[in-house]
Coordinates of C-alpha atoms in Angstrom, one line a residue:
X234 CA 84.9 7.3 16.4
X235 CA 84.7 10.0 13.2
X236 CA 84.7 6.9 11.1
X237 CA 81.2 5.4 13.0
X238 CA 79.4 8.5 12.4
X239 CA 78.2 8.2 9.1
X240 CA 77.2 4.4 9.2
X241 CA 75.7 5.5 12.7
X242 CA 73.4 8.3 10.7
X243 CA 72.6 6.0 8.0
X244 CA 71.4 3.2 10.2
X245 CA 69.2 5.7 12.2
X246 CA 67.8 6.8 8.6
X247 CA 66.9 3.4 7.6
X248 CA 65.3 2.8 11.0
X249 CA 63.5 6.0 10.6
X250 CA 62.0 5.4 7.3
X251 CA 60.7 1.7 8.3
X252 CA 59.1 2.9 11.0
X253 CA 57.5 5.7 9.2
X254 CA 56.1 3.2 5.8
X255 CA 55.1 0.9 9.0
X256 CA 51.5 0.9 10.0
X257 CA 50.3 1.8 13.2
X258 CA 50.1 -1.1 15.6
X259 CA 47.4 -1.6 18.2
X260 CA 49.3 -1.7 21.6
X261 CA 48.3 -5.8 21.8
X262 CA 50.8 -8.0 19.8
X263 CA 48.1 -10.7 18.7
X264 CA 44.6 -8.9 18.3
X265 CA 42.1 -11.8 17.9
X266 CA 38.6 -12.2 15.8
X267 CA 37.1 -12.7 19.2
X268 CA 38.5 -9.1 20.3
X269 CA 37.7 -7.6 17.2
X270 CA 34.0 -8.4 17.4
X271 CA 33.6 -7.0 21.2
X272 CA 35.2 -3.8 20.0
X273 CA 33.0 -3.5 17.0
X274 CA 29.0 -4.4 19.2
X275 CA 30.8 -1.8 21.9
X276 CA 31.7 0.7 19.1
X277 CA 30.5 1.6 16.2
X278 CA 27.7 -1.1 16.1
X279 CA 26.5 -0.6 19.6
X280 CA 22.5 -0.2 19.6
X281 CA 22.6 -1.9 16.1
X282 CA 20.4 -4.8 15.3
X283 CA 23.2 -7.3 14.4
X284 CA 22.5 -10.6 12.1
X285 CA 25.9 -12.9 12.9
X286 CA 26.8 -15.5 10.0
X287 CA 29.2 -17.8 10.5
X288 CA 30.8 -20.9 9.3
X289 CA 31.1 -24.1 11.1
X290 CA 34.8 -23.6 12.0
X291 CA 34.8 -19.9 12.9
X292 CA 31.7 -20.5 15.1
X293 CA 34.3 -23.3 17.1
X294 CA 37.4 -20.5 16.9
X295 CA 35.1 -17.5 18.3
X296 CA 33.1 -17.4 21.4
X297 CA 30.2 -16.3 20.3
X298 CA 28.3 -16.2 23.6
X299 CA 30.8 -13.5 25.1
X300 CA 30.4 -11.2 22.0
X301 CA 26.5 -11.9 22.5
X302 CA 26.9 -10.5 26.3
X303 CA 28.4 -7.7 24.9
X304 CA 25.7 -6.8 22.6
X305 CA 23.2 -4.0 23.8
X306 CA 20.8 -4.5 21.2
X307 CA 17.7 -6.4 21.9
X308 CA 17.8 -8.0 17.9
X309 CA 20.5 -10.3 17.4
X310 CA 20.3 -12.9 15.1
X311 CA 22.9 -15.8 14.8
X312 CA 23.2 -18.4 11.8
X313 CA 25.0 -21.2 10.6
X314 CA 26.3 -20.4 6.8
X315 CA 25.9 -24.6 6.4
X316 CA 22.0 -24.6 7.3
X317 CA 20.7 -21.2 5.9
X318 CA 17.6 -21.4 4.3
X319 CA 16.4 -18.1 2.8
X320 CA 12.8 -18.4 3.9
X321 CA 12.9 -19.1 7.4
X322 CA 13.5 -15.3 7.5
X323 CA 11.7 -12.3 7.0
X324 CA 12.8 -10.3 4.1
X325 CA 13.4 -7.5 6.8
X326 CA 16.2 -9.4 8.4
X327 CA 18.1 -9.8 5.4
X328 CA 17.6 -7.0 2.9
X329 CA 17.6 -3.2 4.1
X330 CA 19.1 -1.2 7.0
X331 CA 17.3 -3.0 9.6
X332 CA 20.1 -5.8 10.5
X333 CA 23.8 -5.1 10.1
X334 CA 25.1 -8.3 8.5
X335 CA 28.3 -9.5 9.5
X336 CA 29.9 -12.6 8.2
X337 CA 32.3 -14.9 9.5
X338 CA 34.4 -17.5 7.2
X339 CA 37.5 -19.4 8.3
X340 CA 37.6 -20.8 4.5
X341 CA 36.1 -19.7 1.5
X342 CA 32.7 -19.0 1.3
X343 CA 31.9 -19.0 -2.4
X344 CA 29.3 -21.6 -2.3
X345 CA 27.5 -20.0 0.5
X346 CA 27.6 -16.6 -1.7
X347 CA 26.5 -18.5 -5.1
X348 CA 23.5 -19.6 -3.1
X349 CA 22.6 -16.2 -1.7
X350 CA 23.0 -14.8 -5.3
X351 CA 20.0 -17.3 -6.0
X352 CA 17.6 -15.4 -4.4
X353 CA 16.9 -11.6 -5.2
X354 CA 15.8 -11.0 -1.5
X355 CA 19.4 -11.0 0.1
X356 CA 21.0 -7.2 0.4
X357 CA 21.2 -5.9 3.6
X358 CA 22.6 -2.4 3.7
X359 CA 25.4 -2.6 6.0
X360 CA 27.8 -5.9 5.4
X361 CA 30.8 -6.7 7.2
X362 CA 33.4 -9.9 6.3
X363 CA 35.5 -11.2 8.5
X364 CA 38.1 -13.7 6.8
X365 CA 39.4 -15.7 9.4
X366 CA 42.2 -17.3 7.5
X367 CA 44.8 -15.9 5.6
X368 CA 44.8 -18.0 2.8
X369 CA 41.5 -16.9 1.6
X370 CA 41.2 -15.0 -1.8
X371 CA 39.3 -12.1 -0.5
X372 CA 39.5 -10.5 -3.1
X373 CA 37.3 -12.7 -4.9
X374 CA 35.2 -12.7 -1.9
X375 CA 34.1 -8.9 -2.1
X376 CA 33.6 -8.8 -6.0
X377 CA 31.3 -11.6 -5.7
X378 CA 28.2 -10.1 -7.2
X379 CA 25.7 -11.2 -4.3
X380 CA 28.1 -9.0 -1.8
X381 CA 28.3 -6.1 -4.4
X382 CA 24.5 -5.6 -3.9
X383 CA 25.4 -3.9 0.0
X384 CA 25.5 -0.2 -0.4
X385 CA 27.9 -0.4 2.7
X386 CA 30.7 -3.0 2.7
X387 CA 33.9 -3.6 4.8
X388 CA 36.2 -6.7 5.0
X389 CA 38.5 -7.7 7.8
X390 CA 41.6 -9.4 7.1
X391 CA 44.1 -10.8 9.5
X392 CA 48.2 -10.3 8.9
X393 CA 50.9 -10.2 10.5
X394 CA 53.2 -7.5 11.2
X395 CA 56.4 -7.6 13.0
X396 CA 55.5 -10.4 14.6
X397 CA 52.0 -9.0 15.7
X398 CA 48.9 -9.7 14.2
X399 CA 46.8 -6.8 13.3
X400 CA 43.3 -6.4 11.4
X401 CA 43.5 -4.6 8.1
X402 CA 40.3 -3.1 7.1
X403 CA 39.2 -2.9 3.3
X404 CA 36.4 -1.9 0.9
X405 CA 35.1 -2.1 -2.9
X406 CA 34.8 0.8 -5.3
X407 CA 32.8 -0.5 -8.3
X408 CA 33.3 2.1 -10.6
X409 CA 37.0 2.5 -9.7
X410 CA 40.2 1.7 -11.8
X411 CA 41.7 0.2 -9.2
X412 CA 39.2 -2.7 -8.8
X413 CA 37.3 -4.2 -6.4
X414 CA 39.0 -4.0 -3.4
X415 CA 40.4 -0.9 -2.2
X416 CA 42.6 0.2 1.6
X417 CA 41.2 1.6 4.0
X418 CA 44.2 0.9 6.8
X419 CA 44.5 -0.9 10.0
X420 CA 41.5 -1.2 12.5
X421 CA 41.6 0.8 15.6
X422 CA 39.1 0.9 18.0
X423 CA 40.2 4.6 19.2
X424 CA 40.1 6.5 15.8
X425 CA 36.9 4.2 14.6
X426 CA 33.7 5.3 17.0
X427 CA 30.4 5.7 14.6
X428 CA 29.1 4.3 12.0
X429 CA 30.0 6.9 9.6
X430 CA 33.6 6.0 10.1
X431 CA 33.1 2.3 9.8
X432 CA 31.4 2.4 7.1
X433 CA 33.1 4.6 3.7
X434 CA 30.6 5.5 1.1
X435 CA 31.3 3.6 -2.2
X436 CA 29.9 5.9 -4.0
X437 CA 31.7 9.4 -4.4
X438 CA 31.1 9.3 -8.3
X439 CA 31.2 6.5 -10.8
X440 CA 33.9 7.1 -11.8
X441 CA 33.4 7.7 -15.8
X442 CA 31.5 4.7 -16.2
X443 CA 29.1 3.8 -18.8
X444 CA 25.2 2.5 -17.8
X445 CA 23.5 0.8 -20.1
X446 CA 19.8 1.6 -19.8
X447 CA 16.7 -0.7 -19.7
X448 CA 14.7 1.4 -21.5
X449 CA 11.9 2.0 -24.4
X450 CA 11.0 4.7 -25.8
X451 CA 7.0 5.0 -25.9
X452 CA 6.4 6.0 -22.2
X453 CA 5.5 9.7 -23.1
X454 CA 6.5 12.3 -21.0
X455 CA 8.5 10.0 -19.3
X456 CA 10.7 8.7 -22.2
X457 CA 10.1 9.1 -26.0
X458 CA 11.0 9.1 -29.5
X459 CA 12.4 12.8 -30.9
X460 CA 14.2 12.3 -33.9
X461 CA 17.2 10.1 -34.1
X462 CA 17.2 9.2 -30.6
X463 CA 14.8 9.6 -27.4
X464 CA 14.1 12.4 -25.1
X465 CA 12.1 13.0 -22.1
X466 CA 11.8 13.9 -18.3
X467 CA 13.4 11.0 -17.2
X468 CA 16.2 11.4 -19.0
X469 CA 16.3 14.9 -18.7
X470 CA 16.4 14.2 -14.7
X471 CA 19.3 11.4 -15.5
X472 CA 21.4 13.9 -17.2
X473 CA 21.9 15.9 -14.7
X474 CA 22.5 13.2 -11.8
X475 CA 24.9 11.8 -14.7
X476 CA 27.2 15.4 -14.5
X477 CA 27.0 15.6 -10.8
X478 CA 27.7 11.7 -9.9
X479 CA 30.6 11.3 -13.1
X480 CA 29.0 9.2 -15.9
X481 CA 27.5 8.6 -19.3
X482 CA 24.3 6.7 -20.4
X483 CA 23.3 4.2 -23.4
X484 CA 19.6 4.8 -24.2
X485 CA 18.2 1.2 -25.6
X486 CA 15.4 2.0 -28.2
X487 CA 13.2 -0.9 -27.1
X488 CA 13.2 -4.0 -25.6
X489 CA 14.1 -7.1 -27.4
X490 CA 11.3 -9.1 -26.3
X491 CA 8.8 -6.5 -27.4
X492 CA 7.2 -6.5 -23.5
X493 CA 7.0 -4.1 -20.5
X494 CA 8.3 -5.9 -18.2
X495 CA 6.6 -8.9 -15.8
X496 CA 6.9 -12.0 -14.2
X497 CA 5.9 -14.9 -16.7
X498 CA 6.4 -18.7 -15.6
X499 CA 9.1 -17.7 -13.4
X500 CA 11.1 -15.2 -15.2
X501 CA 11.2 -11.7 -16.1
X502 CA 10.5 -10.0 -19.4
X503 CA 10.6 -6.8 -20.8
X504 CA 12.7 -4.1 -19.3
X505 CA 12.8 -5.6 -16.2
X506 CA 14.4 -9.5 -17.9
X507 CA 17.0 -7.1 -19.5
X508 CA 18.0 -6.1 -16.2
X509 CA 17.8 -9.2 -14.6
X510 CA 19.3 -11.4 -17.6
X511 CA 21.1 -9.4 -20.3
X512 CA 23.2 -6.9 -18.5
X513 CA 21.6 -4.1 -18.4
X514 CA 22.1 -1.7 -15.6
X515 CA 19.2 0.9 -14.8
X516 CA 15.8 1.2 -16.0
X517 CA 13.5 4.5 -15.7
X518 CA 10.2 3.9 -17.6
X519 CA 7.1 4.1 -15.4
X520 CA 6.6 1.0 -13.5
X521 CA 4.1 -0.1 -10.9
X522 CA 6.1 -1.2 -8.3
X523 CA 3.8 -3.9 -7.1
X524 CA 5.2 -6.9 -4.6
X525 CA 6.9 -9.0 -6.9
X526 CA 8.9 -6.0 -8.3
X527 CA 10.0 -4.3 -4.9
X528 CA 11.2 -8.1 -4.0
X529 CA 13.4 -8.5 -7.0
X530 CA 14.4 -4.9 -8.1
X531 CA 15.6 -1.9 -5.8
X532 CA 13.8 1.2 -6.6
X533 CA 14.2 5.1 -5.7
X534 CA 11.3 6.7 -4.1
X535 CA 8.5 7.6 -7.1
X536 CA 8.8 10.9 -8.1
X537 CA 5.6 10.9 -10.5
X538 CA 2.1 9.1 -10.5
X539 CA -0.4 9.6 -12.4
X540 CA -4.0 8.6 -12.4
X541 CA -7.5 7.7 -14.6
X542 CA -10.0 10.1 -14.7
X543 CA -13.5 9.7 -15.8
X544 CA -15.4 12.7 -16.9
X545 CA -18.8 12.9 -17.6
X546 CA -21.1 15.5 -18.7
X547 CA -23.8 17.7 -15.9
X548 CA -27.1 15.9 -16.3
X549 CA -29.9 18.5 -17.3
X550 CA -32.6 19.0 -14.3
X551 CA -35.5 16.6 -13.1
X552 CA -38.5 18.5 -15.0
X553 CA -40.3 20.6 -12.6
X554 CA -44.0 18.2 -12.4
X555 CA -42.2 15.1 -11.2
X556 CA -40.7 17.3 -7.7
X557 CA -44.2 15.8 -7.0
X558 CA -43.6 12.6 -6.9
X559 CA -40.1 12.5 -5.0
X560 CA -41.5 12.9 -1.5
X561 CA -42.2 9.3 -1.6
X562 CA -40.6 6.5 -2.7
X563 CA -41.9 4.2 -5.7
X564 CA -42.9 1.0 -3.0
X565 CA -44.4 4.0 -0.7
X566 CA -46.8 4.9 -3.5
X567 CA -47.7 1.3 -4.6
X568 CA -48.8 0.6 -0.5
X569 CA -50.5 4.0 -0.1
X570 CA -52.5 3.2 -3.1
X571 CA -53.3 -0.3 -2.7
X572 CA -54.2 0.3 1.2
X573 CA -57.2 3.1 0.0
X574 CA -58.3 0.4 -2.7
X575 CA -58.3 -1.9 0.0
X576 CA -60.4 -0.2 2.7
X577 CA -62.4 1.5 0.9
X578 CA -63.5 -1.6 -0.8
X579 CA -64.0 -3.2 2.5
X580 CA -65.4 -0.2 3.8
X581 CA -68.0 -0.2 1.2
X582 CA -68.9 -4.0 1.2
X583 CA -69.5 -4.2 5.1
X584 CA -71.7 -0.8 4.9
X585 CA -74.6 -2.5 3.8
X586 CA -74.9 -5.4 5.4
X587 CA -75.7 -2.8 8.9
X588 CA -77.3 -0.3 7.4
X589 CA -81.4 0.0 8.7
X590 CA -83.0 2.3 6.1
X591 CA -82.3 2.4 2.7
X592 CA -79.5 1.4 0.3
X593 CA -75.8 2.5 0.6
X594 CA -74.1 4.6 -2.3
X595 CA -70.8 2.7 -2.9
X596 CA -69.4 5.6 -4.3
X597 CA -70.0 7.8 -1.2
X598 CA -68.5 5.3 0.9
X599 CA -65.5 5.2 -1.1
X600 CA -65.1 8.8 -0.9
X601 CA -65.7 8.9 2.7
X602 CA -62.2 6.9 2.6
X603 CA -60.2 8.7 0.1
X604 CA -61.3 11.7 1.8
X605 CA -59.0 11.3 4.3
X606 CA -56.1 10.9 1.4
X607 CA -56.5 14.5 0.0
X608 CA -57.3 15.8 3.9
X609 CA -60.8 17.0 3.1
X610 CA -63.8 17.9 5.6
X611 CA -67.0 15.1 5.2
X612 CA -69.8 15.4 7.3
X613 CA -71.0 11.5 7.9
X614 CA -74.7 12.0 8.4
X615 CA -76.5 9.5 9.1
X616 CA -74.0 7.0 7.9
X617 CA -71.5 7.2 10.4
X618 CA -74.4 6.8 13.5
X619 CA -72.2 3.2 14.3
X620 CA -70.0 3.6 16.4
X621 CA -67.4 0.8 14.9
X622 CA -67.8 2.9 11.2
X623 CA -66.3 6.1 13.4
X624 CA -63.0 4.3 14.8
X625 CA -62.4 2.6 11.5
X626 CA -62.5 6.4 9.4
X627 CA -60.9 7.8 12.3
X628 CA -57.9 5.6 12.6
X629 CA -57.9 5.6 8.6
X630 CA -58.1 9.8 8.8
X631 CA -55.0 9.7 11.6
X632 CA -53.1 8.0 9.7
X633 CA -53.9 9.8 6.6
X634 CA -53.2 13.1 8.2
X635 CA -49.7 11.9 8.9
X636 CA -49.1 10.5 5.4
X637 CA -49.9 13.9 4.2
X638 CA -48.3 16.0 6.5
X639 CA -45.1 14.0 6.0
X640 CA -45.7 14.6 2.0
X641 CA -46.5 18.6 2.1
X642 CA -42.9 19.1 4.6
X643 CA -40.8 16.9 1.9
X644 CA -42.3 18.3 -1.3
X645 CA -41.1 21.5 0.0
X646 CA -37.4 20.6 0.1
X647 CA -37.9 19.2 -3.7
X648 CA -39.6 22.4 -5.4
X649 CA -36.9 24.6 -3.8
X650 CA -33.7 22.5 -4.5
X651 CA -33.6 21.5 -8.0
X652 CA -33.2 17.2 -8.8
X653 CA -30.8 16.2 -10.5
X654 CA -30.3 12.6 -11.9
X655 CA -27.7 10.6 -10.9
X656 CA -24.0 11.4 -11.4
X657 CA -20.9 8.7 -11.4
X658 CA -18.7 9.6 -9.0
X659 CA -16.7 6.6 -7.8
X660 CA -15.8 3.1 -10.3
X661 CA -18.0 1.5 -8.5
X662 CA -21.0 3.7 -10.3
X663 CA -19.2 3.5 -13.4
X664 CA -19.9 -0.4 -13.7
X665 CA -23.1 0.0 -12.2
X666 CA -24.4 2.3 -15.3
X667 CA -25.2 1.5 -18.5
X668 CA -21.9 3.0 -19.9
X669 CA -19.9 0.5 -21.8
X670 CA -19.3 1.7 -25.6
X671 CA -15.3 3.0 -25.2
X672 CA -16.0 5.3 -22.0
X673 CA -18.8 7.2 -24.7
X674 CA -20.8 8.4 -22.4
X675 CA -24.5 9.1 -22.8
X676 CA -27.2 10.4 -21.3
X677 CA -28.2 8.0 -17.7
X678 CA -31.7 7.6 -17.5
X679 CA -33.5 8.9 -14.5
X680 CA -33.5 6.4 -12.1
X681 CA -33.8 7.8 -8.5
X682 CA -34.0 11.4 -6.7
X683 CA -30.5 12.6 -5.1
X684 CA -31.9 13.7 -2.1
X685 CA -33.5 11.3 0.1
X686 CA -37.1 10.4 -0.2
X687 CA -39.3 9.2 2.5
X688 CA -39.0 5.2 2.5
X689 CA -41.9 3.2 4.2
X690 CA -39.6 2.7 7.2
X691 CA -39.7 6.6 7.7
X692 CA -43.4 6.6 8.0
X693 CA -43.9 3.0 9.7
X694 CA -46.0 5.0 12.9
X695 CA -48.5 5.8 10.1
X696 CA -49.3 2.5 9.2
X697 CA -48.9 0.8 13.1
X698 CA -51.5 3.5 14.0
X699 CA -53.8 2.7 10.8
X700 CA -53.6 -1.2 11.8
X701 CA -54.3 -0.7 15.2
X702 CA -57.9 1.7 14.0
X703 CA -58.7 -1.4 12.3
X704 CA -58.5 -3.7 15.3
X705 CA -60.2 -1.2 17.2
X706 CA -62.9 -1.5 14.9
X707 CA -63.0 -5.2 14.3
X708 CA -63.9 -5.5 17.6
X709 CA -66.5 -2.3 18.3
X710 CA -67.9 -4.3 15.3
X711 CA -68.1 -7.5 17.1
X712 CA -69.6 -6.1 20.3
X713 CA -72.6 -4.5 18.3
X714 CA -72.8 -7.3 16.3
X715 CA -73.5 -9.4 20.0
X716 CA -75.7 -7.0 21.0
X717 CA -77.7 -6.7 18.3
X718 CA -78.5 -10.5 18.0
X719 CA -79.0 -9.8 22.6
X720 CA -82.1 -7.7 21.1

């Protein structure tokens, strides 16, 4: 019995340190995919709008309709990684933190990931990949460059420990030495509740690394020429995300191509083309981030804008005499003037043909109408004894005296607010002037008053009340003219 002691110690030792370099087992001894996925949309993904991908032989090894009954969320999406077409889906479904995007394979899925990479839209924020066979490089899998573009990432791979299989969770560090896949220990559906713990953040620091900027160095403030190499806010602002986050910058002088950056026949040039095509890995010259460049690039939130401003000089005053003239509008003064031609002509030419004694002074009757124009007193005499002459001046007078009224009340606003010409305020004015020579600008002419003048809409009672004194007239007209043939 002395002699069993020591072997007896040792073999409790041995069994003490396997246990302790084992992982912890879930209490089931064969944890399927199908389990997995009900603990994840009843975990950490519940309320989550979930985008399923799967290949045709996982979609025949899971049942897919009890996970989906399982699902709170109202946005589930579920497609086949053999029919996926890119643009039978909004870009909000598959790029973005709208969907989390989990992925089923039972075999490799290279080919499926080489046609994602095709298409800049693909990179949701949250991605999860479950390998469903064991024989699957996954490693190759997560360092595929489509899957790299996921800020979040976790892969679930099966294996098999003492005799039990468990799900080992893992995750990608770019910028660490130890590669592209990293631990992160056996699932559990106790210890793993939120997303937070689902999901590790793959970016502590960068780990030393080295970015290669898209730059060039003629976007004063923003980037520029000093010396021997290039300074500026942007890289000023760089610098000191480059202490806190762990790593160094190459500034690139200018671009090879000798553009900004666009999209030409399909592909991109500039700073933008060296990002796409020549391995280049940030770029922080001003850009307009305009459709095509939020759908191929990601981009922080601006943190500068700028605008165009177009500065003109204060026009000088309106000279004082013309205040007179902006009561009315230029058509208002061509129909004022034409309608006292007008009657007083035909004022003047009917005058004699009913006139008993005498001749008729044309020049009198054509006062008696403009008269009325400048509101002055005229006694008619023994001109106005017909009653159809009386209407016609009298309608002609009303109306006058509320052409003139209307004048006298507007010319007041102009004498005591001073007229200025017009200024350019909006682009809109700019191309309507006669500015053109290099933004040189020069004196506008005077076109029209700033303030409002009365339009012949504004005084259309005037006129209605001036047409009806002539009806009235017409026909007071008629019925002497019948009863002077009746005597």
């Amino acid at each position: 019995m002395v002699s069993q002691a020591p072997a007896l110690s040792i073999t409790l030792l041995l069994w003490l340190w396997v246990a302790a370099a084992t992982p912890p087992i879930p209490s089931r001894s064969v944890y399927q995919p199908e389990e997995l996925l009900l603990d994840l949309v009843s975990g950490p993904l519940q309320g989550r709008s979930i985008f399923l991908l799967h290949d045709s032989q996982s979609g025949f090894e899971v049942n897919l309709n009890q996970v989906l009954s399982h699902i709170s969320s109202s946005m589930v999406m579920i497609a086949n990684q053999e029919n996926f077409s890119m643009d039978q889906y909004p870009s909000g479904y598959v790029r973005g933190e709208n969907y989390v995007a989990v992925m089923l394979f039972s075999s490799s899925p290279t080919n499926f990931l080489n046609y994602l990479s095709e298409s800049n839209v693909w990179n949701p924020t949250f991605l999860i990949l479950l390998a469903m066979n064991t024989s699957i490089d996954t490693t190759e899998v997560v360092s595929h460059a489509v899957v790299q573009r996921s800020r979040y990432l976790v892969l679930f791979e099966q294996h098999v420990v003492n005799i039990s299989k468990v799900f080992y969770m893992f995750t990608s560090y770019p910028f660490s030495p130890e590669g592209h896949r990293a631990t992160l220990g056996s699932w559990s559906n106790k210890t793993i509740t939120s997303v937070v713990d689902l999901f590790p953040d793959r970016y502590p620091d960068l780990q030393g690394a080295v970015l290669y900027l898209a730059s060039w160095c003629d976007d004063f403030p923003i980037i520029y020429v000093s010396g021997d190499g290039c300074i500026g806010s942007s890289l000023d602002t760089l610098s000191l995300i480059a202490h806190k986050l762990n790593f160094t910058y190459e500034v690139q002088r200018e671009t090879q191509d000798q553009h900004w950056g666009a999209l030409e026949n399909g592909n991109w040039t500039g700073m933008l083309g060296d990002l796409k095509y020549n391995g280049k890995d940030l770029a922080l010259n001003w850009f307009l981030l305009n459709h095509n460049r939020w759908k191929a690039f990601d981009a922080l939130y601006p943190y500068y804008a700028e605008g165009f401003g177009f500065l003109a000089r204060l026009p000088e005053p309106a000279p004082r005499w013309k205040n007179l003239t902006y009561s009315f509008t230029t058509n208002l003064w061509l129909i004022i003037v034409c309608s006292t031609m007008v009657v007083s002509c035909m004022f003047s030419a009917l005058m004699p043909r009913h006139m008993t004694e005498g001749t008729v002074d044309h020049i009198q009757q054509i006062i008696l109408v403009c008269a009325g124009v400048v509101r002055q007193v005229v006694d008619l005499g023994g001109d106005g004894r017909w009653a159809w002459q009386r209407v016609w001046l009298g309608w002609w007078w009303l109306g006058c005296i509320i052409l003139t009224t209307a004048y006298t009340c507007n010319l007041i606003a102009f004498l005591t607010v001073p007229v200025y010409t017009t200024r350019i305020e909006t682009v809109a004015h700019l191309a309507a002037s006669d500015l053109r020579s290099f933004l040189q600008l020069v004196s506008i002419p005077l076109q029209e008053s700033t303030m409002q003048a009365l339009s012949i809409k504004h005084l259309q009672g005037a006129f209605l009340l001036h047409l009806l004194g002539l009806v009235a007239a017409l026909l007071i007209l008629l019925l002497e003219l019948f009863v002077f043939c009746l005597a």
